[in-house]
Coordinates of C-alpha atoms in Angstrom, one line a residue:
M1 CA 80.2 129.6 85.9
S2 CA 83.6 128.0 85.9
R3 CA 84.3 125.6 88.7
R4 CA 87.5 124.0 90.0
L5 CA 87.0 120.6 91.4
V6 CA 89.8 119.2 93.5
F7 CA 89.4 116.3 95.7
G8 CA 91.1 116.3 99.1
V9 CA 93.3 113.8 100.8
L10 CA 91.4 110.8 102.1
A11 CA 91.3 110.3 105.9
A12 CA 89.2 108.5 108.4
G13 CA 85.8 110.1 108.8
L14 CA 85.0 111.9 112.0
S15 CA 81.8 111.0 114.0
L16 CA 78.5 112.7 113.1
A17 CA 78.5 114.3 116.5
L18 CA 81.1 116.7 115.3
A19 CA 78.7 118.2 112.8
G20 CA 76.9 120.2 115.4
S21 CA 79.9 121.2 117.5
A22 CA 79.9 124.8 118.8
V23 CA 83.4 125.3 117.4
A24 CA 82.5 124.4 113.9
Q25 CA 79.3 126.6 114.0
T26 CA 80.9 129.7 115.4
L27 CA 83.9 130.0 113.0
P28 CA 83.8 132.9 110.6
D29 CA 82.8 132.5 107.0
R30 CA 85.7 134.7 105.8
L31 CA 89.4 133.9 105.7
Q32 CA 92.0 136.6 105.4
A33 CA 94.9 135.3 103.4
E34 CA 98.5 136.4 103.8
A35 CA 99.6 135.3 100.3
G36 CA 98.1 134.4 96.9
S37 CA 98.0 130.7 97.8
V38 CA 96.5 129.2 101.0
G39 CA 96.9 125.8 102.6
R40 CA 94.2 123.2 103.3
R41 CA 93.8 120.4 105.8
I42 CA 91.3 117.5 106.0
D43 CA 90.9 115.9 109.3
G44 CA 94.2 117.4 110.4
E45 CA 96.1 116.2 107.3
V46 CA 97.7 118.9 105.2
V47 CA 97.0 118.7 101.4
P48 CA 100.4 119.0 99.8
E49 CA 99.3 121.2 96.9
G50 CA 98.7 124.9 97.6
W51 CA 95.3 126.4 96.8
T52 CA 96.0 129.3 94.4
L53 CA 93.5 132.1 94.5
S54 CA 92.1 133.0 91.1
Q55 CA 89.4 135.6 90.1
S56 CA 88.6 133.5 87.1
L57 CA 86.9 130.9 89.3
S58 CA 83.7 131.9 91.0
P59 CA 83.4 130.0 93.1
A60 CA 86.5 127.9 93.2
V61 CA 85.3 124.5 94.4
F62 CA 87.3 122.2 96.6
G63 CA 85.8 118.8 96.4
V64 CA 86.3 116.5 99.3
A65 CA 85.3 112.8 99.2
V66 CA 82.9 112.0 102.1
E67 CA 81.3 108.6 102.5
P68 CA 77.7 108.3 103.4
G69 CA 77.2 108.5 107.2
R70 CA 80.6 110.1 107.7
T71 CA 81.9 113.6 108.2
K72 CA 85.3 115.4 107.6
E73 CA 86.7 118.6 109.0
V74 CA 88.0 120.7 106.2
C75 CA 90.2 123.8 107.0
F76 CA 91.7 126.5 104.9
F77 CA 94.6 128.3 106.5
S78 CA 97.1 131.1 105.8
G79 CA 99.7 132.0 108.5
E80 CA 97.8 132.0 111.8
N81 CA 94.4 132.5 110.1
V82 CA 92.3 129.3 109.9
L83 CA 88.7 128.7 108.8
C84 CA 87.3 125.2 109.3
R85 CA 84.0 123.5 108.4
T86 CA 82.6 120.1 109.1
L87 CA 81.4 118.5 105.9
S88 CA 78.8 115.7 105.7
S89 CA 77.9 113.6 102.6
G90 CA 76.1 115.7 100.0
Q91 CA 76.8 119.0 101.8
I92 CA 78.4 122.3 100.5
H93 CA 79.8 125.2 102.5
D94 CA 80.4 128.6 100.9
L95 CA 83.1 130.9 102.2
V96 CA 85.2 133.9 101.1
I97 CA 88.9 134.1 101.0
S98 CA 90.2 137.7 101.0
Y99 CA 93.6 138.8 99.8
E100 CA 94.9 142.3 99.2
G101 CA 91.4 143.8 99.2
V102 CA 90.0 141.2 96.7
D103 CA 87.4 138.6 97.6
Y104 CA 87.7 135.1 96.2
P105 CA 84.4 133.1 96.6
T106 CA 85.2 129.5 97.5
R107 CA 83.1 126.4 98.0
I108 CA 83.8 123.2 99.9
E109 CA 81.7 120.4 98.4
A110 CA 81.3 116.7 99.4
V111 CA 81.9 114.4 96.4
Q112 CA 81.7 110.7 95.7
P113 CA 84.4 108.7 97.3
P114 CA 87.1 107.4 94.8
A115 CA 86.6 103.8 96.0
V116 CA 84.3 101.8 98.2
F117 CA 85.8 98.7 99.9
D118 CA 83.0 96.5 101.1
A119 CA 83.5 93.5 103.5
A120 CA 84.1 91.0 100.6
Y121 CA 86.8 93.2 99.1
Q122 CA 88.4 93.7 102.5
D123 CA 88.4 90.0 103.2
E124 CA 90.0 89.3 99.8
Y125 CA 92.8 91.8 100.0
R126 CA 93.6 92.4 103.6
G127 CA 97.3 91.8 104.3
R128 CA 98.1 91.2 100.7
T129 CA 100.4 92.8 98.1
T130 CA 98.9 92.5 94.6
I131 CA 100.9 93.2 91.5
L132 CA 99.0 93.9 88.3
I133 CA 99.3 94.9 84.7
P134 CA 95.5 95.6 84.3
E135 CA 94.1 95.2 80.8
V136 CA 92.4 98.5 80.3
Y137 CA 95.4 100.2 82.0
E138 CA 97.7 98.7 79.4
L139 CA 95.3 99.8 76.6
V140 CA 95.6 103.4 77.9
N141 CA 99.4 103.1 78.0
I142 CA 99.6 101.9 74.5
A143 CA 97.3 104.7 73.3
I144 CA 99.5 107.2 75.1
A145 CA 102.6 105.7 73.5
L146 CA 101.1 106.3 70.0
T147 CA 100.6 110.0 70.6
P148 CA 102.9 112.5 69.0
S149 CA 103.5 113.8 72.5
A150 CA 105.0 110.5 73.6
L151 CA 107.0 110.1 70.4
A152 CA 108.6 113.4 71.2
N153 CA 109.0 112.7 75.0
P154 CA 110.6 109.4 75.9
G155 CA 109.5 110.0 79.5
L156 CA 105.9 109.2 78.5
A157 CA 106.8 105.7 77.0
Y158 CA 109.8 103.5 77.6
R159 CA 111.3 102.6 74.2
D160 CA 114.3 100.5 74.8
T161 CA 112.6 97.1 74.8
P162 CA 111.4 94.6 72.3
Y163 CA 107.9 95.0 73.8
Y164 CA 107.8 98.7 72.6
G165 CA 108.8 97.6 69.1
E166 CA 106.0 95.0 69.1
V167 CA 103.5 97.6 70.3
M168 CA 104.5 100.0 67.5
S169 CA 104.4 97.2 64.9
H170 CA 100.9 96.2 65.9
F171 CA 99.3 99.6 66.7
E172 CA 101.2 102.3 64.7
R173 CA 98.7 102.0 61.9
F174 CA 96.0 103.3 64.4
K175 CA 97.9 106.4 65.3
D176 CA 95.2 108.6 63.8
D177 CA 92.5 107.0 65.9
P178 CA 90.2 109.5 67.6
L179 CA 91.4 108.3 71.0
I180 CA 95.0 108.9 70.1
I181 CA 94.1 112.4 68.8
A182 CA 92.1 113.2 72.0
L183 CA 94.8 112.0 74.4
D184 CA 97.5 113.9 72.5
A185 CA 95.4 117.1 72.7
E186 CA 95.3 116.6 76.5
L187 CA 99.0 116.1 76.7
K188 CA 99.8 119.1 74.5
Q189 CA 97.7 121.3 76.8
D190 CA 99.5 120.0 79.9
A191 CA 102.0 117.1 79.9
L192 CA 101.3 116.5 83.6
K193 CA 97.8 115.2 82.5
Y194 CA 99.7 112.1 81.6
F195 CA 99.7 110.9 85.3
R196 CA 95.9 111.2 85.7
L197 CA 95.0 109.7 82.3
K198 CA 97.3 106.7 82.8
M199 CA 96.4 106.1 86.5
N200 CA 92.6 106.3 85.9
G201 CA 92.9 103.4 83.4
Y202 CA 92.7 101.1 86.4
A203 CA 89.2 102.4 87.2
F204 CA 88.0 100.6 84.0
E205 CA 87.7 96.9 83.2
Y206 CA 86.4 94.5 80.6
D207 CA 83.1 92.7 81.4
D208 CA 82.3 89.2 80.4
S209 CA 81.0 90.4 77.0
G210 CA 84.2 92.2 76.2
H211 CA 82.8 95.7 76.9
I212 CA 84.8 98.2 78.8
V213 CA 82.9 99.2 81.9
R214 CA 83.6 101.3 85.0
S215 CA 85.1 99.4 87.9
Q216 CA 82.8 98.2 90.6
I217 CA 85.3 99.2 93.2
Y218 CA 87.0 102.4 92.0
D219 CA 85.3 105.6 90.7
R220 CA 88.8 107.0 90.0
T221 CA 92.4 106.0 90.6
G222 CA 94.2 109.3 89.9
F223 CA 95.8 111.4 92.6
V224 CA 94.0 111.6 96.0
I225 CA 93.3 115.3 95.4
D226 CA 91.2 114.6 92.4
A227 CA 87.4 114.9 92.4
V228 CA 86.7 113.4 89.0
N229 CA 88.0 110.6 86.7
T230 CA 89.7 112.5 83.9
L231 CA 89.7 109.5 81.6
A232 CA 85.9 109.1 81.9
P233 CA 85.1 111.4 78.9
Y234 CA 87.0 109.0 76.7
H235 CA 85.2 105.9 77.7
A236 CA 83.5 105.4 74.3
L237 CA 86.8 106.1 72.5
L238 CA 88.6 103.5 74.6
Q239 CA 86.0 100.9 73.5
A240 CA 86.3 101.9 69.9
F241 CA 90.1 101.8 69.8
S242 CA 90.1 98.5 71.6
D243 CA 87.8 96.9 69.1
R244 CA 89.4 98.5 66.0
S245 CA 93.0 97.6 67.0
G246 CA 92.5 94.1 68.2
F247 CA 94.0 95.1 71.5
R248 CA 92.6 92.1 73.5
D249 CA 94.3 89.6 71.2
F250 CA 97.5 91.5 71.6
Y251 CA 97.2 91.5 75.4
I252 CA 96.5 87.8 75.5
A253 CA 99.5 87.1 73.2
H254 CA 101.8 89.0 75.6
R255 CA 100.5 87.5 78.8
P256 CA 103.8 85.5 79.2
L257 CA 105.8 88.7 79.3
Y258 CA 103.3 90.4 81.7
D259 CA 103.4 87.3 84.0
E260 CA 107.2 87.3 83.9
Q261 CA 107.5 90.9 84.9
I262 CA 104.9 90.5 87.7
A263 CA 106.8 87.5 89.0
Y264 CA 110.0 89.5 89.1
L265 CA 108.5 92.2 91.3
R266 CA 106.8 89.6 93.5
D267 CA 109.8 87.3 94.0
E268 CA 112.8 89.6 93.8
I269 CA 111.7 93.0 95.2
D270 CA 111.2 93.0 99.0
V271 CA 107.9 94.9 99.2
A272 CA 107.1 93.5 102.6
G273 CA 110.5 94.5 103.9
A274 CA 110.1 98.0 102.5
T275 CA 106.7 98.3 104.1
E276 CA 108.0 97.1 107.5
W277 CA 110.9 99.6 107.3
L278 CA 108.6 102.5 106.5
Q279 CA 106.0 101.6 109.1
G280 CA 108.7 101.2 111.7
N281 CA 110.2 104.6 111.0
F282 CA 106.8 106.3 110.8
P283 CA 104.8 104.5 113.6
A284 CA 102.2 107.2 113.8
V285 CA 101.0 106.5 110.2
R286 CA 98.0 104.2 110.4
P287 CA 99.1 100.9 108.7
Y288 CA 97.8 100.2 105.2
D289 CA 95.6 97.1 105.0
A290 CA 96.7 96.3 101.4
T291 CA 99.1 97.3 98.7
K292 CA 98.4 97.2 95.0
I293 CA 101.3 97.8 92.6
I294 CA 100.0 98.9 89.2
F295 CA 102.5 99.0 86.3
S296 CA 103.0 98.7 82.6
P297 CA 106.0 97.6 80.6
L298 CA 105.6 100.9 78.7
V299 CA 105.8 103.3 81.6
G300 CA 108.9 105.5 81.5
A301 CA 110.4 107.8 84.1
N302 CA 107.1 109.1 85.5
Q303 CA 105.9 107.4 88.6
S304 CA 103.1 108.2 91.1
L305 CA 101.1 107.1 94.1
T306 CA 97.5 107.2 95.2
T307 CA 95.9 106.0 98.4
F308 CA 92.4 105.0 99.5
D309 CA 90.6 104.9 102.8
S310 CA 87.1 103.3 102.7
N311 CA 85.1 101.8 105.5
G312 CA 88.2 101.8 107.7
F313 CA 90.3 99.9 105.1
R314 CA 93.4 101.6 103.7
E315 CA 95.1 100.8 100.4
L316 CA 98.5 101.9 99.2
Q317 CA 98.6 102.0 95.4
P318 CA 101.9 102.9 93.6
H319 CA 101.8 103.3 89.8
V320 CA 105.3 102.6 88.6
N321 CA 107.4 101.3 85.8
F322 CA 109.0 97.9 85.4
P323 CA 112.6 98.1 86.8
Y324 CA 114.5 97.0 83.7
S325 CA 118.1 96.0 84.4
R326 CA 120.7 98.6 83.4
P327 CA 124.4 98.1 82.5
G328 CA 127.0 98.9 85.2
L329 CA 125.2 97.0 88.0
E330 CA 126.6 93.5 87.3
H331 CA 129.2 93.8 90.2
L332 CA 126.5 94.2 92.9
T333 CA 125.5 91.4 95.1
P334 CA 122.1 89.8 94.3
N335 CA 120.6 91.5 97.3
D336 CA 121.9 94.9 96.4
L337 CA 120.9 94.6 92.7
A338 CA 117.4 94.0 93.8
L339 CA 117.6 97.0 96.2
V340 CA 118.6 99.2 93.2
R341 CA 116.0 97.9 90.9
G342 CA 113.4 98.3 93.5
T343 CA 114.3 101.9 94.3
I344 CA 111.6 103.6 92.2
L345 CA 108.9 101.5 93.8
F346 CA 110.3 102.4 97.2
T347 CA 110.3 106.1 96.4
E348 CA 106.6 105.9 95.6
M349 CA 105.7 103.9 98.6
N350 CA 107.5 106.5 100.7
H351 CA 104.9 109.1 99.8
G352 CA 102.3 107.1 101.7
F353 CA 104.3 107.6 105.0
I354 CA 106.3 110.8 104.9
K355 CA 104.7 113.6 106.8
A356 CA 105.7 116.3 109.2
T357 CA 103.8 117.0 112.4
P358 CA 101.7 120.2 112.5
E359 CA 104.1 122.1 114.8
L360 CA 106.9 121.8 112.2
R361 CA 104.9 122.8 109.2
S362 CA 105.3 126.6 109.8
D363 CA 109.1 126.3 109.5
I364 CA 108.9 124.0 106.5
E365 CA 106.5 126.5 104.7
K366 CA 108.9 129.4 105.4
V367 CA 112.1 127.7 104.5
F368 CA 111.0 125.8 101.4
A369 CA 109.1 128.8 100.0
D370 CA 112.5 130.0 99.0
R371 CA 112.4 127.8 95.9
A372 CA 115.4 129.5 94.2
F373 CA 117.6 128.1 97.1
W374 CA 116.3 124.6 97.1
T375 CA 115.6 123.7 93.5
K376 CA 116.6 124.8 90.0
A377 CA 113.8 126.5 87.9
G378 CA 112.8 124.4 84.9
S379 CA 113.8 121.1 86.5
A380 CA 111.8 118.2 88.1
G381 CA 111.6 120.3 91.2
D382 CA 108.9 122.4 89.5
L383 CA 106.5 119.4 90.0
Y384 CA 106.6 120.1 93.7
S385 CA 105.0 123.5 93.8
A386 CA 104.0 123.6 97.5
P387 CA 106.8 124.1 100.1
E388 CA 105.9 121.0 102.1
S389 CA 105.8 118.8 98.9
L390 CA 109.3 120.1 98.0
F391 CA 110.5 119.2 101.5
N392 CA 108.8 115.8 101.2
E393 CA 110.7 115.1 97.9
Y394 CA 114.0 115.9 99.6
M395 CA 113.0 113.5 102.4
N396 CA 111.7 110.9 99.9
W397 CA 115.1 110.4 98.3
A398 CA 117.1 110.8 101.5
L399 CA 115.1 107.9 102.7
V400 CA 116.5 105.9 99.8
S401 CA 120.0 106.5 101.3
L402 CA 118.8 105.5 104.7
Y403 CA 117.2 102.4 103.4
Y404 CA 120.4 101.5 101.6
H405 CA 122.3 102.1 104.8
D406 CA 120.1 99.6 106.7
K407 CA 119.5 97.0 103.9
A408 CA 122.5 96.9 101.6
D409 CA 125.4 94.5 101.9
A410 CA 128.5 96.1 103.4
V411 CA 130.5 95.6 100.2
D412 CA 128.2 97.8 98.2
R413 CA 126.7 100.1 100.9
D414 CA 128.8 103.2 100.4
E415 CA 128.5 103.0 96.6
L416 CA 124.7 102.7 96.7
V417 CA 124.4 105.7 99.1
E418 CA 126.7 107.8 96.9
R419 CA 124.6 107.0 93.8
V420 CA 121.7 108.9 95.2
N421 CA 123.3 112.4 95.3
P422 CA 123.9 112.9 91.6
V423 CA 120.5 111.6 90.7
M424 CA 118.9 114.3 92.8
E425 CA 121.3 117.0 91.7
R426 CA 120.4 116.2 88.1
R427 CA 116.8 116.5 88.9
G428 CA 117.4 120.0 90.1
F429 CA 117.4 119.6 93.9
T430 CA 120.4 121.8 94.4
Q431 CA 120.9 121.3 98.1
F432 CA 120.3 117.6 98.2
T433 CA 123.9 116.4 98.8
A434 CA 124.2 118.5 102.0
F435 CA 120.7 117.5 103.1
N436 CA 121.5 113.8 102.5
C437 CA 124.8 113.9 104.2
Y438 CA 123.3 115.5 107.3
L439 CA 120.4 113.0 107.4
L440 CA 122.7 110.0 107.0
D441 CA 124.9 111.1 109.9
L442 CA 121.9 112.0 112.1
Y443 CA 120.2 108.7 111.4
A444 CA 123.4 106.6 111.8
N445 CA 124.0 108.1 115.2
R446 CA 120.4 108.4 116.5
P447 CA 119.6 107.2 120.0
E448 CA 118.7 103.6 120.4
G449 CA 115.0 103.1 119.6
A450 CA 114.6 106.4 117.9
T451 CA 112.6 106.4 114.7
L452 CA 113.1 108.6 111.7
A453 CA 109.9 110.4 112.7
D454 CA 111.5 111.2 116.0
L455 CA 114.3 113.0 114.2
Y456 CA 112.0 115.4 112.2
P457 CA 112.5 118.4 114.6
Q458 CA 116.2 118.2 114.2
I459 CA 115.9 117.8 110.4
V460 CA 113.7 120.8 110.1
A461 CA 115.9 122.8 112.4
W462 CA 118.9 122.0 110.2
T463 CA 117.1 123.2 107.1
V464 CA 116.3 126.5 108.8
A465 CA 120.0 127.0 109.9
Y466 CA 121.4 125.8 106.6
Q467 CA 119.3 128.2 104.6
A468 CA 120.1 131.1 106.8
A469 CA 123.9 130.4 106.8
P470 CA 125.9 133.0 104.8
R471 CA 127.2 131.7 101.4
P472 CA 130.4 132.8 99.7
S473 CA 128.4 134.8 97.3
Q474 CA 126.3 136.5 100.0
P475 CA 127.5 139.4 102.2
V476 CA 127.5 138.6 105.9
Q477 CA 124.7 140.5 107.6

């Protein structure tokens, strides 16, 4: 029996009293779908990725992390049809989703939380921003860089540095190692597996004996929707590659470089200011108690974010590249140069805050379901398959413009804002320039005291009207 395990967005657990509520017990065990993909919510939070119905999965299993002693309300929805269940630790709920006369058996299953933050961890990290190049994480990035997939795709490993040359000089003779072959097979099957393989490297560490062991804190550090650690099957291969290649000696020899890059992010990039700006504009988002920035000198153009919520403690964890300086920025003020170099980190932090209220999601789903209008097929827009996630990526980079508007020095402000539009157009977000111009004007002229979250109804209404407006190539209805 094939099973699909997908872990849902972490949210604060509901009280156990909800488990016996009359509403939860009287809901039907069958959902009538209006399309081949349905939506999901956990404790009221929408999971960005759609749930695609497939007859090859029986049942399709939606894994939701539930801490012992807690519960979560899990809902599947399609149009106005909603089916909810309250899930306790260790529980499963079976249901059926029907679409066009076909039944799709589905299971909601409680799985192990991705992280457990005990009192000692909370005391150590509360209120802190920690910046790390973790040792096993770097081992994984080096292994990925050696794969034929990465050699053919510069987005999987950044090459234009002396460090990359030193990595290849030391490790290239191990390119036929079983770990490299195994990781390359994963990447050839699906290049997007890169994110999870890399990110989950942080869920491993070296013990005092030099053995690679599972983290005492994190079961997995991939995306919040994941139910398993996709790197775990390669645990033994990681150890063998580390021993065979002399990785730990290489890592120690390059600690000065790692420390230098960590210091740049710590001292030059205003992480605290970005957090304050985001929290101020999205005041309904429960504040994060800690931020951990995880990166590697080898990471290329592929960034990601995961978040954790354990025992009431929330952690924001961007996985990013190092912002190497690029030519053409020398004329910027020091403040604005740091803004530009911190942009990618800012765009990942954004994802921990951007969200639409439930009453706006119906319009977002309808408008951004028209992918041909909003994004170019075969572009980066394909990574955002759900309508709300596509809308969120539009918002994500529009926030960069708004952040530049508020934070950049006047001498560079217009230039920095203008730089965002071609970036997004090249990524295939075909309506971004119009979207960005509207948001900039709306934000710059907002009522005193209004936050960006307050402007969401106007933003969504604009997307509805903009999409419906006749275009020169369209006949007027």
